[in-house]
């Protein structure tokens, strides 16, 4: 499926953009099941799609930000991911894994007494810890309210893009996985190497 050009270098987290097969994986940073699937992406899929892997050049994985507004911090954590995609696209997945590892800090109760500014400051600290102190300042600048009173931040348009993409494709929950544009309901966050290997053996045709 298509991906906004400015996000291609960050959100294609495994394989190459011109690979013929596509796994679109819709994840929410504060969803525990998304965190489980993220570990499978990192440990199972990325090696298979990397140079020298069994499916190198055949399959790509696109990270799809799935904002779930029933979690109060979901918008803020996805803004953070998209800001890192701008500041350090090559480290987007590294930051995403760090955010998944620390997701409990952004659950509903832990953030219930924090202001939006405080949540963004907390995320900037995670940026500094996970991908480098030099990335924190430009990251914070992208998430600073500085236009009209209701104009959002510098990655609001990217956030709108990801939300509109999910809506028009009927994606409601995370994780949801598409194979070549169609929802693959059989894929589970609990899948390990065995299940993914069997799935790919059936699906990869080129």
Short mmCIF file of C-alpha atoms in Angstrom, two decimals:
data_model
loop_
_atom_site.label_atom_id
_atom_site.label_comp_id
_atom_site.label_asym_id
_atom_site.label_seq_id
_atom_site.Cartn_x
_atom_site.Cartn_y
_atom_site.Cartn_z
CA UNK A 1 0.00 0.00 0.00
CA UNK A 2 1.04 3.59 -0.49
CA UNK A 3 3.04 5.58 2.04
CA UNK A 4 3.55 9.33 2.22
CA UNK A 5 7.03 9.94 0.68
CA UNK A 6 8.31 11.99 3.61
CA UNK A 7 7.75 9.01 5.93
CA UNK A 8 9.11 6.21 3.75
CA UNK A 9 12.64 6.22 5.13
CA UNK A 10 11.35 5.89 8.71
CA UNK A 11 8.20 3.78 8.58
CA UNK A 12 9.52 1.05 6.28
CA UNK A 13 11.07 -0.78 9.21
CA UNK A 14 12.07 -3.99 7.43
CA UNK A 15 12.87 -4.79 3.82
CA UNK A 16 12.93 -2.26 0.99
CA UNK A 17 10.10 -0.03 -0.18
CA UNK A 18 10.10 -1.56 -3.66
CA UNK A 19 9.64 -5.13 -2.37
CA UNK A 20 6.62 -6.71 -4.13
CA UNK A 21 4.90 -7.99 -0.96
CA UNK A 22 3.85 -5.76 1.93
CA UNK A 23 3.01 -6.28 5.57
CA UNK A 24 1.23 -3.19 6.88
CA UNK A 25 1.29 -3.52 10.67
CA UNK A 26 -0.95 -1.16 12.65
CA UNK A 27 0.39 -0.72 16.18
CA UNK A 28 -0.44 1.48 19.14
CA UNK A 29 2.47 2.33 21.43
CA UNK A 30 0.32 1.91 24.56
CA UNK A 31 -1.22 -1.42 23.54
CA UNK A 32 0.40 -4.46 25.22
CA UNK A 33 -0.49 -6.71 22.31
CA UNK A 34 1.22 -4.28 19.93
CA UNK A 35 4.31 -4.50 22.11
CA UNK A 36 4.32 -8.29 21.77
CA UNK A 37 4.05 -8.05 18.00
CA UNK A 38 6.83 -5.44 17.91
CA UNK A 39 9.17 -7.98 19.50
CA UNK A 40 8.25 -10.52 16.81
CA UNK A 41 8.92 -7.94 14.10
CA UNK A 42 12.33 -7.24 15.54
CA UNK A 43 13.34 -10.81 16.35
CA UNK A 44 11.72 -12.79 13.53
CA UNK A 45 10.72 -10.64 10.56
CA UNK A 46 13.55 -8.13 10.27
CA UNK A 47 16.24 -10.85 9.90
CA UNK A 48 14.15 -12.64 7.25
CA UNK A 49 13.73 -9.47 5.18
CA UNK A 50 17.24 -8.06 5.68
CA UNK A 51 20.03 -8.48 3.08
CA UNK A 52 20.98 -12.14 3.11
CA UNK A 53 17.67 -13.15 4.71
CA UNK A 54 15.39 -15.75 3.17
CA UNK A 55 12.95 -13.14 1.87
CA UNK A 56 15.34 -10.30 1.18
CA UNK A 57 13.94 -8.04 -1.54
CA UNK A 58 10.59 -9.84 -1.48
CA UNK A 59 8.74 -8.44 1.54
CA UNK A 60 8.68 -5.14 3.41
CA UNK A 61 7.13 -4.16 6.72
CA UNK A 62 5.47 -0.77 7.06
CA UNK A 63 4.83 0.54 10.56
CA UNK A 64 1.38 2.10 10.70
CA UNK A 65 0.65 4.40 13.62
CA UNK A 66 -2.69 3.32 15.08
CA UNK A 67 -3.88 6.05 17.43
CA UNK A 68 -6.48 4.69 19.88
CA UNK A 69 -8.08 7.70 21.57
CA UNK A 70 -9.64 5.70 24.38
CA UNK A 71 -6.09 5.74 25.78
CA UNK A 72 -5.45 9.32 26.84
CA UNK A 73 -1.78 9.37 25.88
CA UNK A 74 -2.08 7.59 22.53
CA UNK A 75 -2.04 10.83 20.55
CA UNK A 76 1.03 12.08 22.40
CA UNK A 77 3.10 8.91 22.01
CA UNK A 78 2.31 8.71 18.30
CA UNK A 79 3.23 12.36 17.87
CA UNK A 80 6.54 11.41 19.48
CA UNK A 81 7.12 8.57 17.05
CA UNK A 82 6.37 10.81 14.09
CA UNK A 83 8.66 13.53 15.45
CA UNK A 84 11.51 11.00 15.65
CA UNK A 85 10.66 9.96 12.09
CA UNK A 86 11.45 13.56 11.11
CA UNK A 87 14.46 14.15 13.37
CA UNK A 88 16.19 10.77 13.00
CA UNK A 89 14.35 8.52 10.51
CA UNK A 90 17.06 5.88 10.68
CA UNK A 91 16.43 5.54 14.43
CA UNK A 92 12.64 5.47 14.31
CA UNK A 93 12.44 1.74 15.04
CA UNK A 94 15.00 1.98 17.84
CA UNK A 95 12.90 4.66 19.51
CA UNK A 96 9.71 2.70 18.86
CA UNK A 97 11.13 -0.34 20.64
CA UNK A 98 12.16 1.85 23.57
CA UNK A 99 8.66 3.30 23.73
CA UNK A 100 7.10 -0.15 23.67
CA UNK A 101 9.49 -1.27 26.42
CA UNK A 102 8.42 1.69 28.55
CA UNK A 103 4.77 1.76 27.53
CA UNK A 104 3.46 1.21 31.07
CA UNK A 105 4.68 4.69 31.96
CA UNK A 106 2.18 6.06 29.43
CA UNK A 107 -0.82 3.97 30.44
CA UNK A 108 -3.99 5.79 31.48
CA UNK A 109 -3.40 5.99 35.23
CA UNK A 110 0.31 6.96 35.20
CA UNK A 111 -0.38 9.93 32.89
CA UNK A 112 -3.71 10.92 34.41
CA UNK A 113 -2.16 13.71 36.50
CA UNK A 114 0.25 14.97 33.82
CA UNK A 115 -0.34 17.88 31.46
CA UNK A 116 0.30 17.47 27.72
CA UNK A 117 3.50 19.48 28.13
CA UNK A 118 4.70 17.18 30.90
CA UNK A 119 3.98 14.08 28.81
CA UNK A 120 5.97 15.54 25.93
CA UNK A 121 8.85 16.39 28.27
CA UNK A 122 8.82 12.81 29.50
CA UNK A 123 8.93 11.56 25.92
CA UNK A 124 11.85 13.89 25.18
CA UNK A 125 13.74 12.24 28.03
CA UNK A 126 13.12 8.86 26.42
CA UNK A 127 14.42 10.23 23.11
CA UNK A 128 17.58 11.39 24.84
CA UNK A 129 18.06 8.01 26.54
CA UNK A 130 17.29 5.83 23.54
CA UNK A 131 18.67 7.59 20.46
CA UNK A 132 20.91 10.38 21.76
CA UNK A 133 20.85 13.61 23.74
CA UNK A 134 21.45 15.63 20.57
CA UNK A 135 18.05 14.53 19.22
CA UNK A 136 16.07 15.81 22.21
CA UNK A 137 16.12 19.52 21.33
CA UNK A 138 14.91 19.21 17.71
CA UNK A 139 12.38 16.63 18.89
CA UNK A 140 10.97 19.04 21.48
CA UNK A 141 10.84 21.81 18.90
CA UNK A 142 8.63 19.70 16.64
CA UNK A 143 6.22 19.10 19.53
CA UNK A 144 6.04 22.72 20.70
CA UNK A 145 2.75 24.54 20.22
CA UNK A 146 3.69 27.66 18.32
CA UNK A 147 1.11 28.50 15.68
CA UNK A 148 -2.54 29.40 16.18
CA UNK A 149 -4.32 28.53 19.45
CA UNK A 150 -5.74 25.37 17.87
CA UNK A 151 -3.11 24.73 15.20
CA UNK A 152 -1.35 21.71 16.67
CA UNK A 153 2.37 21.02 16.41
CA UNK A 154 4.78 20.52 13.53
CA UNK A 155 3.90 16.83 13.11
CA UNK A 156 0.12 17.29 13.33
CA UNK A 157 -0.24 16.90 9.56
CA UNK A 158 1.70 13.61 9.72
CA UNK A 159 -0.58 12.48 12.55
CA UNK A 160 -3.65 13.39 10.50
CA UNK A 161 -2.28 11.40 7.58
CA UNK A 162 -1.82 8.26 9.67
CA UNK A 163 -5.27 8.56 11.26
CA UNK A 164 -7.03 9.20 7.94
CA UNK A 165 -5.19 6.24 6.40
CA UNK A 166 -6.45 3.94 9.17
CA UNK A 167 -9.99 5.25 8.92
CA UNK A 168 -10.32 4.92 5.16
CA UNK A 169 -9.05 1.33 5.36
CA UNK A 170 -11.43 0.39 8.17
CA UNK A 171 -8.72 -0.27 10.76
CA UNK A 172 -10.23 -0.12 14.23
CA UNK A 173 -7.94 -1.86 16.72
CA UNK A 174 -4.31 -2.71 17.28
CA UNK A 175 -2.58 -4.74 16.29
CA UNK A 176 -4.07 -5.20 12.84
CA UNK A 177 -1.96 -6.67 10.04
CA UNK A 178 -2.53 -6.40 6.30
CA UNK A 179 -0.88 -8.68 3.77
CA UNK A 180 -0.72 -7.08 0.34
CA UNK A 181 -3.53 -4.71 1.28
CA UNK A 182 -5.98 -7.19 2.81
CA UNK A 183 -6.54 -7.76 6.53
CA UNK A 184 -4.93 -11.02 7.64
CA UNK A 185 -7.12 -11.94 10.59
CA UNK A 186 -5.16 -15.11 11.24
CA UNK A 187 -2.06 -13.19 12.34
CA UNK A 188 -1.77 -12.97 16.11
CA UNK A 189 0.42 -10.95 18.44
CA UNK A 190 1.40 -14.27 20.01
CA UNK A 191 2.95 -15.60 16.81
CA UNK A 192 6.56 -16.69 17.01
CA UNK A 193 9.09 -17.92 14.47
CA UNK A 194 7.12 -21.11 13.66
CA UNK A 195 3.87 -19.35 12.80
CA UNK A 196 5.51 -16.56 10.83
CA UNK A 197 7.63 -19.04 8.88
CA UNK A 198 4.59 -21.09 7.92
CA UNK A 199 2.64 -17.96 6.92
CA UNK A 200 5.40 -16.60 4.70
CA UNK A 201 6.01 -19.95 3.03
CA UNK A 202 2.37 -19.91 1.92
CA UNK A 203 2.18 -16.27 0.93
CA UNK A 204 5.43 -15.25 -0.74
CA UNK A 205 4.93 -15.93 -4.44
CA UNK A 206 7.89 -14.15 -6.04
#
